[in-house]
Amino acid sequence: MLSLICFLPVASAQHDLAPLRQALAKQSGHKTVSVKLRQERRLPSLTEPIKNTGHLWLVPGKAFRWQLGEPPAQSAIYDGKSVYILDEKKKSAVRHDADSRKVKPLLLTLGIGEDASFEGLMKAFTVSGVTQKNDRYVAVLVPKKGKLKRVMQHMTLQVNLKTSFMERISWAQKDGTVVTTEFFPPVINQAIPSSRFTFDTKAYTWE
């Protein structure tokens, strides 16, 4: 299992952000990414976390399919314009604009949108702390303003320094929810059929 480095963020204007910049630049340069993942969601109303495994298919900056459960229980699909959240058990669906605060953390996680670049992150977030231990680098980002600040307390990014790959991402929401996603070693630049980013709209009840 991937391990998250725990630390108390230290306020400083001189954080070493080079590993984060390199990881984001490398991610944007991939043609495709296919990776297995493990997610843990902690809700204030529950005593035990909700744990799921899943898969991510990604065309950086253009499209993704994020699937949880086996068989699939929930999917999120981005087609370049909107994000569709699909309940695969109830066969219900909801559409969100890409700028919606309900899906913005997910888009940032996957490098989608202007704010997902290094320069964009620095405009949208304050770096409250960084740490490095062996070949792992962790940065904690706090939203400065706007829609992100209304929904998110902070976001934590963990980079594998050997590969410059973003291997763990966690965000804490204002309602007390904490979502942590671990990514396993990815398959890079393997062809992904365009059908992976589409679905039968008539098969779902729309909310």
Coordinates of N, CA and C in Angstrom, one line a residue:
M1 N 0.8 -1.2 0.0 CA 0.0 0.0 0.0 C 0.9 1.2 0.0
L2 N 0.5 2.2 -0.7 CA 1.2 3.5 -0.7 C 1.0 4.2 0.6
S3 N 2.1 4.8 1.1 CA 2.0 5.4 2.4 C 2.0 6.9 2.3
L4 N 1.1 7.5 3.1 CA 1.0 9.0 3.1 C 1.9 9.5 4.2
I5 N 2.7 10.5 3.8 CA 3.6 11.1 4.8 C 2.8 12.1 5.6
C6 N 2.8 11.9 7.0 CA 2.1 12.8 7.8 C 3.0 13.9 8.4
F7 N 2.6 15.1 8.5 CA 3.4 16.2 9.0 C 2.5 17.4 9.3
L8 N 3.0 18.3 10.1 CA 2.3 19.5 10.3 C 2.9 20.6 9.4
P9 N 2.1 21.1 8.5 CA 2.5 22.1 7.5 C 3.2 23.3 8.2
V10 N 4.3 23.7 7.6 CA 5.0 24.8 8.2 C 4.9 26.0 7.3
A11 N 4.4 27.1 7.8 CA 4.2 28.3 7.0 C 5.5 28.9 6.6
S12 N 5.7 29.1 5.3 CA 7.0 29.6 4.8 C 6.7 30.1 3.4
A13 N 7.4 31.1 3.0 CA 7.3 31.7 1.7 C 8.3 31.0 0.7
Q14 N 9.2 30.1 1.3 CA 10.2 29.5 0.5 C 10.1 28.0 0.4
H15 N 8.9 27.5 -0.1 CA 8.7 26.1 -0.3 C 9.4 25.7 -1.6
D16 N 9.9 24.4 -1.6 CA 10.5 23.8 -2.8 C 9.3 23.2 -3.5
L17 N 8.9 23.9 -4.6 CA 7.8 23.4 -5.4 C 8.2 22.8 -6.7
A18 N 9.5 22.6 -6.9 CA 9.9 22.0 -8.2 C 9.4 20.6 -8.4
P19 N 9.3 19.7 -7.4 CA 8.7 18.4 -7.7 C 7.3 18.4 -8.1
L20 N 6.5 19.4 -7.5 CA 5.1 19.5 -7.9 C 5.0 20.0 -9.4
R21 N 5.8 21.0 -9.7 CA 5.8 21.6 -11.0 C 6.2 20.5 -12.1
Q22 N 7.2 19.7 -11.8 CA 7.6 18.6 -12.7 C 6.5 17.5 -12.9
A23 N 5.9 17.2 -11.8 CA 4.8 16.1 -11.9 C 3.7 16.6 -12.7
L24 N 3.2 17.9 -12.5 CA 2.1 18.4 -13.3 C 2.5 18.5 -14.8
A25 N 3.7 18.9 -15.1 CA 4.2 19.1 -16.4 C 4.3 17.7 -17.1
K26 N 4.7 16.7 -16.4 CA 4.9 15.4 -17.0 C 3.5 14.8 -17.2
Q27 N 2.6 15.0 -16.3 CA 1.2 14.5 -16.5 C 0.5 15.1 -17.7
S28 N 0.7 16.4 -17.9 CA 0.1 17.1 -19.1 C 0.7 16.6 -20.4
G29 N 1.9 16.0 -20.4 CA 2.5 15.6 -21.6 C 2.1 14.2 -22.0
H30 N 1.4 13.5 -21.2 CA 1.0 12.1 -21.5 C -0.1 12.2 -22.6
K31 N -0.1 11.2 -23.5 CA -1.3 11.1 -24.4 C -2.5 10.5 -23.7
T32 N -2.2 9.4 -23.0 CA -3.3 8.7 -22.3 C -2.7 8.2 -21.0
V33 N -3.6 7.9 -20.0 CA -3.2 7.3 -18.7 C -4.3 6.3 -18.4
S34 N -3.9 5.1 -18.0 CA -4.8 4.1 -17.5 C -4.2 3.5 -16.2
V35 N -5.0 3.6 -15.1 CA -4.4 3.3 -13.8 C -5.5 2.8 -12.9
K36 N -5.1 1.8 -12.1 CA -6.0 1.3 -11.1 C -5.9 2.2 -9.9
L37 N -7.0 2.3 -9.1 CA -7.0 3.2 -7.9 C -7.7 2.5 -6.7
R38 N -7.4 3.1 -5.6 CA -8.1 2.7 -4.4 C -8.5 4.0 -3.7
Q39 N -9.8 4.1 -3.3 CA -10.3 5.3 -2.7 C -11.0 5.1 -1.3
E40 N -10.7 6.0 -0.4 CA -11.4 6.0 0.9 C -12.1 7.3 1.1
R41 N -13.3 7.2 1.5 CA -14.2 8.4 1.7 C -14.6 8.3 3.2
R42 N -14.3 9.4 4.0 CA -14.7 9.5 5.4 C -15.8 10.5 5.5
L43 N -16.9 10.1 6.0 CA -18.1 11.0 6.1 C -18.3 11.3 7.6
P44 N -18.7 12.5 8.0 CA -18.9 12.8 9.4 C -20.1 12.0 10.0
S45 N -21.0 11.5 9.2 CA -22.2 10.8 9.6 C -21.9 9.3 9.8
L46 N -20.7 8.8 9.4 CA -20.4 7.4 9.5 C -19.2 7.2 10.4
T47 N -19.2 6.1 11.1 CA -18.1 5.7 12.0 C -17.0 5.0 11.2
E48 N -17.3 4.4 10.1 CA -16.3 3.7 9.3 C -16.2 4.3 7.9
P49 N -15.0 4.3 7.4 CA -14.9 4.9 6.0 C -15.5 4.0 4.9
I50 N -15.8 4.6 3.8 CA -16.3 3.9 2.7 C -15.1 3.6 1.8
K51 N -14.8 2.4 1.5 CA -13.6 2.0 0.7 C -14.0 1.4 -0.6
N52 N -13.3 1.8 -1.7 CA -13.6 1.2 -3.0 C -12.3 1.1 -3.8
T53 N -12.3 0.2 -4.7 CA -11.3 0.1 -5.7 C -11.9 0.5 -7.0
G54 N -11.1 0.9 -8.0 CA -11.6 1.3 -9.3 C -10.6 1.5 -10.3
H55 N -10.9 2.2 -11.4 CA -10.0 2.4 -12.5 C -10.3 3.8 -13.1
L56 N -9.2 4.4 -13.6 CA -9.2 5.7 -14.2 C -8.6 5.5 -15.6
W57 N -9.4 6.0 -16.6 CA -8.9 6.2 -18.0 C -8.9 7.7 -18.3
L58 N -7.7 8.2 -18.7 CA -7.6 9.6 -18.8 C -6.9 10.0 -20.1
V59 N -7.4 11.0 -20.8 CA -6.7 11.7 -21.8 C -6.5 13.1 -21.3
P60 N -5.3 13.4 -20.8 CA -5.0 14.6 -20.0 C -5.6 15.9 -20.7
G61 N -6.4 16.6 -19.9 CA -6.9 17.9 -20.4 C -8.1 17.8 -21.3
K62 N -8.5 16.5 -21.7 CA -9.6 16.4 -22.7 C -10.7 15.5 -22.2
A63 N -10.4 14.4 -21.6 CA -11.5 13.4 -21.3 C -11.1 12.5 -20.2
F64 N -12.0 11.9 -19.4 CA -11.7 10.9 -18.5 C -12.9 10.0 -18.2
R65 N -12.7 8.8 -17.7 CA -13.7 8.0 -17.1 C -13.1 7.5 -15.8
W66 N -13.8 7.8 -14.7 CA -13.4 7.4 -13.3 C -14.5 6.4 -12.9
Q67 N -14.1 5.2 -12.6 CA -15.0 4.1 -12.3 C -14.7 3.5 -10.9
L68 N -15.7 3.4 -10.1 CA -15.5 2.8 -8.7 C -16.4 1.6 -8.6
G69 N -15.8 0.5 -8.0 CA -16.5 -0.7 -7.7 C -16.3 -1.7 -8.8
E70 N -16.4 -3.0 -8.4 CA -16.3 -4.1 -9.3 C -17.3 -5.2 -8.9
P71 N -18.4 -5.3 -9.7 CA -18.8 -4.5 -10.9 C -19.0 -3.1 -10.6
P72 N -18.9 -2.2 -11.6 CA -19.0 -0.8 -11.4 C -20.3 -0.3 -10.6
A73 N -20.1 0.5 -9.6 CA -21.2 1.0 -8.8 C -21.4 2.5 -9.1
Q74 N -20.3 3.2 -9.5 CA -20.4 4.6 -9.8 C -19.4 5.0 -10.8
S75 N -19.8 5.8 -11.8 CA -18.8 6.3 -12.8 C -18.9 7.8 -12.9
A76 N -17.8 8.4 -13.2 CA -17.8 9.9 -13.6 C -17.1 10.0 -14.9
I77 N -17.8 10.7 -15.9 CA -17.3 10.8 -17.2 C -17.2 12.2 -17.6
Y78 N -16.1 12.6 -18.2 CA -15.9 14.0 -18.7 C -15.7 13.9 -20.2
D79 N -16.5 14.6 -20.9 CA -16.4 14.5 -22.4 C -15.7 15.8 -23.0
G80 N -15.1 16.6 -22.2 CA -14.5 17.8 -22.7 C -15.4 19.1 -22.4
K81 N -16.7 18.8 -22.1 CA -17.6 19.9 -21.8 C -18.3 19.8 -20.4
S82 N -18.8 18.6 -20.2 CA -19.6 18.4 -18.9 C -19.1 17.2 -18.2
V83 N -19.4 17.1 -16.9 CA -19.1 15.9 -16.1 C -20.4 15.2 -15.8
Y84 N -20.5 13.9 -16.1 CA -21.7 13.1 -15.8 C -21.4 12.1 -14.7
I85 N -22.2 12.2 -13.7 CA -22.1 11.3 -12.5 C -23.1 10.2 -12.7
L86 N -22.7 9.0 -12.8 CA -23.6 7.9 -13.1 C -23.7 6.9 -11.9
D87 N -24.9 6.7 -11.4 CA -25.1 5.6 -10.4 C -25.4 4.3 -11.2
E88 N -24.5 3.4 -11.2 CA -24.6 2.3 -12.1 C -25.6 1.2 -11.5
K89 N -25.9 1.3 -10.2 CA -26.9 0.4 -9.6 C -28.3 0.9 -9.8
K90 N -28.5 2.2 -9.5 CA -29.9 2.7 -9.7 C -30.1 3.2 -11.1
K91 N -29.1 3.2 -11.9 CA -29.2 3.6 -13.3 C -29.7 5.1 -13.4
S92 N -29.2 5.9 -12.5 CA -29.5 7.3 -12.5 C -28.3 8.2 -12.9
A93 N -28.5 9.4 -13.4 CA -27.4 10.2 -13.9 C -27.7 11.7 -13.6
V94 N -26.6 12.4 -13.4 CA -26.7 13.9 -13.3 C -25.6 14.5 -14.0
R95 N -25.9 15.7 -14.6 CA -24.8 16.4 -15.4 C -24.4 17.6 -14.6
H96 N -23.1 17.9 -14.6 CA -22.5 19.1 -14.0 C -21.7 19.8 -15.0
D97 N -21.8 21.2 -15.0 CA -20.8 22.0 -15.7 C -19.4 21.8 -15.2
A98 N -18.5 21.9 -16.0 CA -17.1 21.6 -15.6 C -16.6 22.6 -14.5
D99 N -17.3 23.8 -14.4 CA -16.9 24.8 -13.4 C -17.7 24.6 -12.1
S100 N -18.6 23.6 -12.0 CA -19.3 23.4 -10.8 C -18.5 23.0 -9.6
R101 N -18.7 23.6 -8.5 CA -17.9 23.3 -7.3 C -18.1 21.9 -6.9
K102 N -19.1 21.2 -7.3 CA -19.4 19.8 -6.9 C -18.4 18.8 -7.6
V103 N -17.8 19.3 -8.7 CA -16.9 18.4 -9.5 C -15.5 19.0 -9.6
K104 N -15.3 20.2 -9.2 CA -14.1 20.9 -9.4 C -12.9 20.2 -8.7
P105 N -13.1 19.7 -7.5 CA -11.9 18.9 -6.9 C -11.5 17.7 -7.7
L106 N -12.5 17.0 -8.3 CA -12.2 15.9 -9.1 C -11.4 16.3 -10.4
L107 N -11.9 17.4 -11.0 CA -11.2 17.9 -12.2 C -9.7 18.3 -11.9
L108 N -9.5 19.0 -10.8 CA -8.2 19.4 -10.4 C -7.3 18.1 -10.2
T109 N -7.9 17.1 -9.5 CA -7.2 15.9 -9.3 C -6.7 15.3 -10.6
L110 N -7.5 15.4 -11.7 CA -7.1 14.7 -12.9 C -6.4 15.7 -13.9
G111 N -6.1 16.9 -13.5 CA -5.4 17.8 -14.3 C -6.2 18.4 -15.4
I112 N -7.5 18.6 -15.1 CA -8.5 19.2 -16.1 C -8.7 20.6 -15.7
G113 N -8.6 21.5 -16.7 CA -9.0 22.9 -16.5 C -7.7 23.8 -16.3
E114 N -7.9 25.1 -16.4 CA -6.8 26.0 -16.3 C -6.2 26.0 -14.9
D115 N -7.0 25.8 -13.8 CA -6.4 25.7 -12.5 C -5.6 24.5 -12.2
A116 N -5.6 23.5 -13.1 CA -4.9 22.3 -12.9 C -3.4 22.4 -13.3
S117 N -3.0 23.4 -14.0 CA -1.6 23.6 -14.3 C -0.9 24.1 -13.1
F118 N 0.4 24.1 -13.1 CA 1.1 24.6 -11.9 C 0.8 26.1 -11.7
E119 N 0.8 26.8 -12.8 CA 0.6 28.3 -12.6 C -0.9 28.5 -12.2
G120 N -1.8 27.7 -12.7 CA -3.2 27.8 -12.2 C -3.4 27.5 -10.8
L121 N -2.7 26.4 -10.3 CA -2.8 26.0 -8.9 C -2.2 27.1 -8.0
M122 N -1.2 27.8 -8.4 CA -0.6 28.8 -7.6 C -1.5 30.1 -7.5
K123 N -2.3 30.3 -8.6 CA -3.3 31.4 -8.5 C -4.5 31.0 -7.6
A124 N -4.9 29.7 -7.6 CA -6.1 29.3 -6.9 C -5.8 28.9 -5.5
F125 N -4.5 28.5 -5.2 CA -4.2 27.9 -3.9 C -3.0 28.6 -3.2
T126 N -3.0 28.6 -1.9 CA -1.8 29.0 -1.1 C -1.2 27.7 -0.7
V127 N 0.2 27.6 -0.8 CA 0.9 26.4 -0.3 C 1.1 26.6 1.2
S128 N 0.5 25.8 2.0 CA 0.6 25.9 3.4 C 1.8 25.1 4.0
G129 N 2.3 24.1 3.2 CA 3.4 23.3 3.7 C 3.8 22.3 2.7
V130 N 5.1 21.9 2.7 CA 5.6 20.8 1.9 C 6.6 20.0 2.8
T131 N 6.7 18.7 2.4 CA 7.7 17.9 3.1 C 8.2 16.9 2.2
Q132 N 9.4 16.3 2.4 CA 10.0 15.3 1.6 C 10.6 14.2 2.5
K133 N 10.3 13.0 2.2 CA 10.9 11.9 2.9 C 11.2 10.8 2.0
N134 N 12.5 10.5 1.9 CA 13.0 9.5 0.9 C 12.6 9.9 -0.5
D135 N 11.8 9.1 -1.2 CA 11.4 9.4 -2.6 C 10.0 9.9 -2.7
R136 N 9.4 10.4 -1.6 CA 8.1 10.9 -1.5 C 8.1 12.4 -1.2
Y137 N 7.2 13.1 -1.9 CA 7.1 14.6 -1.7 C 5.6 14.9 -1.5
V138 N 5.3 15.7 -0.5 CA 3.9 16.1 -0.2 C 3.8 17.6 -0.1
A139 N 2.7 18.1 -0.8 CA 2.4 19.5 -0.7 C 1.0 19.6 -0.2
V140 N 0.7 20.6 0.7 CA -0.6 20.9 1.1 C -1.1 22.2 0.6
L141 N -2.2 22.3 -0.1 CA -2.7 23.5 -0.8 C -4.0 23.9 -0.1
V142 N -4.2 25.2 0.1 CA -5.4 25.8 0.7 C -6.0 26.7 -0.3
P143 N -7.3 26.6 -0.6 CA -7.9 27.5 -1.6 C -7.9 28.9 -1.1
K144 N -7.7 29.8 -2.1 CA -7.6 31.2 -1.8 C -9.0 31.9 -1.7
K145 N -9.9 31.5 -2.7 CA -11.2 32.2 -2.8 C -12.1 31.5 -3.7
G146 N -13.3 32.0 -3.9 CA -14.2 31.5 -4.9 C -14.9 30.2 -4.6
K147 N -15.3 29.5 -5.6 CA -16.1 28.2 -5.5 C -15.3 27.2 -4.7
L148 N -14.0 27.1 -5.0 CA -13.2 26.1 -4.3 C -13.2 26.3 -2.8
K149 N -13.0 27.5 -2.4 CA -12.9 27.8 -0.9 C -14.2 27.6 -0.2
R150 N -15.3 27.7 -1.0 CA -16.6 27.4 -0.3 C -16.9 25.9 -0.1
V151 N -16.2 25.1 -0.8 CA -16.4 23.6 -0.7 C -15.2 22.9 -0.1
M152 N -14.0 23.4 -0.2 CA -12.8 22.6 0.2 C -12.0 23.4 1.2
Q153 N -11.5 22.6 2.2 CA -10.6 23.2 3.2 C -9.2 23.2 2.8
H154 N -8.8 22.0 2.3 CA -7.4 21.9 1.7 C -7.3 20.6 0.9
M155 N -6.2 20.6 0.1 CA -5.9 19.5 -0.8 C -4.5 19.1 -0.6
T156 N -4.2 17.8 -0.5 CA -2.9 17.3 -0.3 C -2.5 16.4 -1.4
L157 N -1.3 16.7 -2.0 CA -0.8 16.0 -3.2 C 0.5 15.3 -2.8
Q158 N 0.6 14.0 -3.1 CA 1.8 13.2 -2.9 C 2.4 12.8 -4.2
V159 N 3.7 13.1 -4.4 CA 4.4 12.8 -5.7 C 5.5 11.8 -5.4
N160 N 5.6 10.8 -6.3 CA 6.7 9.9 -6.3 C 7.9 10.5 -7.0
L161 N 8.9 10.8 -6.3 CA 10.0 11.6 -6.9 C 10.8 10.8 -8.0
K162 N 10.7 9.5 -7.9 CA 11.5 8.7 -8.9 C 10.8 8.7 -10.2
T163 N 9.4 8.8 -10.2 CA 8.7 8.8 -11.5 C 8.0 10.1 -11.8
S164 N 8.0 11.1 -10.9 CA 7.2 12.3 -11.0 C 5.8 12.1 -11.2
F165 N 5.3 10.9 -10.7 CA 3.9 10.6 -10.8 C 3.1 11.0 -9.5
M166 N 1.9 11.5 -9.7 CA 1.1 11.9 -8.6 C 0.4 10.6 -8.1
E167 N 0.9 10.1 -7.0 CA 0.4 8.8 -6.6 C -0.6 8.8 -5.5
R168 N -0.9 9.9 -4.8 CA -1.9 10.0 -3.8 C -2.4 11.5 -3.8
I169 N -3.8 11.6 -3.8 CA -4.4 12.9 -3.7 C -5.5 12.8 -2.6
S170 N -5.6 13.8 -1.8 CA -6.6 13.8 -0.7 C -7.1 15.2 -0.6
W171 N -8.5 15.4 -0.4 CA -9.0 16.7 -0.1 C -10.0 16.6 1.0
A172 N -10.0 17.6 1.8 CA -11.0 17.8 2.9 C -12.0 18.8 2.6
Q173 N -13.3 18.5 2.7 CA -14.3 19.4 2.4 C -14.8 20.1 3.6
K174 N -15.5 21.2 3.4 CA -16.0 22.1 4.5 C -17.1 21.3 5.3
D175 N -17.7 20.3 4.7 CA -18.8 19.6 5.5 C -18.2 18.4 6.3
G176 N -16.8 18.3 6.3 CA -16.2 17.3 7.1 C -15.8 16.1 6.4
T177 N -16.2 16.0 5.1 CA -15.9 14.8 4.3 C -14.4 14.9 3.9
V178 N -13.7 13.7 4.0 CA -12.3 13.6 3.5 C -12.2 12.5 2.5
V179 N -11.8 12.8 1.3 CA -11.6 11.8 0.2 C -10.2 11.6 -0.1
T180 N -9.7 10.4 0.0 CA -8.3 10.1 -0.3 C -8.3 9.0 -1.4
T181 N -7.5 9.3 -2.5 CA -7.4 8.4 -3.6 C -5.9 8.0 -3.8
E182 N -5.6 6.7 -3.9 CA -4.3 6.2 -4.2 C -4.3 5.7 -5.6
F183 N -3.2 6.0 -6.3 CA -3.1 5.5 -7.7 C -1.9 4.5 -7.8
F184 N -2.2 3.4 -8.4 CA -1.2 2.4 -8.6 C -0.3 2.8 -9.8
P185 N 0.8 2.1 -10.0 CA 1.6 2.4 -11.2 C 0.8 2.4 -12.5
P186 N 0.9 3.5 -13.3 CA 0.0 3.6 -14.4 C 0.5 3.0 -15.7
V187 N -0.4 2.8 -16.6 CA 0.0 2.4 -18.0 C -0.1 3.7 -18.8
I188 N 1.0 4.1 -19.4 CA 1.1 5.4 -20.1 C 1.1 5.3 -21.6
N189 N 0.3 6.1 -22.3 CA 0.3 6.3 -23.7 C -0.1 5.0 -24.5
Q190 N -1.0 4.2 -23.8 CA -1.6 3.1 -24.5 C -2.9 3.5 -25.1
A191 N -3.3 3.1 -26.3 CA -4.5 3.6 -26.9 C -5.7 3.2 -26.1
I192 N -6.6 4.2 -25.9 CA -7.9 4.0 -25.2 C -9.0 4.4 -26.2
P193 N -9.9 3.4 -26.5 CA -11.0 3.7 -27.4 C -11.9 4.9 -27.0
S194 N -12.3 5.7 -28.0 CA -13.1 6.8 -27.6 C -14.4 6.5 -27.0
S195 N -14.9 5.2 -27.2 CA -16.1 4.7 -26.6 C -16.0 4.7 -25.0
R196 N -14.8 4.6 -24.5 CA -14.6 4.6 -23.1 C -15.2 5.9 -22.4
F197 N -15.2 7.0 -23.2 CA -15.7 8.3 -22.6 C -17.1 8.6 -23.1
T198 N -17.8 7.6 -23.5 CA -19.2 7.9 -23.9 C -20.1 6.8 -23.1
F199 N -21.4 7.0 -23.1 CA -22.3 6.1 -22.5 C -23.7 6.3 -23.1
D200 N -24.6 5.3 -22.9 CA -25.9 5.4 -23.5 C -26.8 6.2 -22.6
T201 N -27.0 7.5 -23.0 CA -27.8 8.4 -22.2 C -29.2 7.9 -21.9
K202 N -29.8 7.1 -22.8 CA -31.2 6.6 -22.7 C -31.3 5.5 -21.6
A203 N -30.2 5.0 -21.2 CA -30.2 3.9 -20.2 C -30.3 4.4 -18.8
Y204 N -30.3 5.7 -18.6 CA -30.3 6.3 -17.2 C -31.5 7.2 -17.0
T205 N -31.9 7.3 -15.8 CA -32.9 8.3 -15.4 C -32.2 9.5 -15.0
W206 N -32.5 10.7 -15.5 CA -31.8 11.9 -15.3 C -32.4 12.7 -14.2
E207 N -31.6 13.2 -13.3 CA -32.0 14.0 -12.1 C -31.9 15.4 -12.5

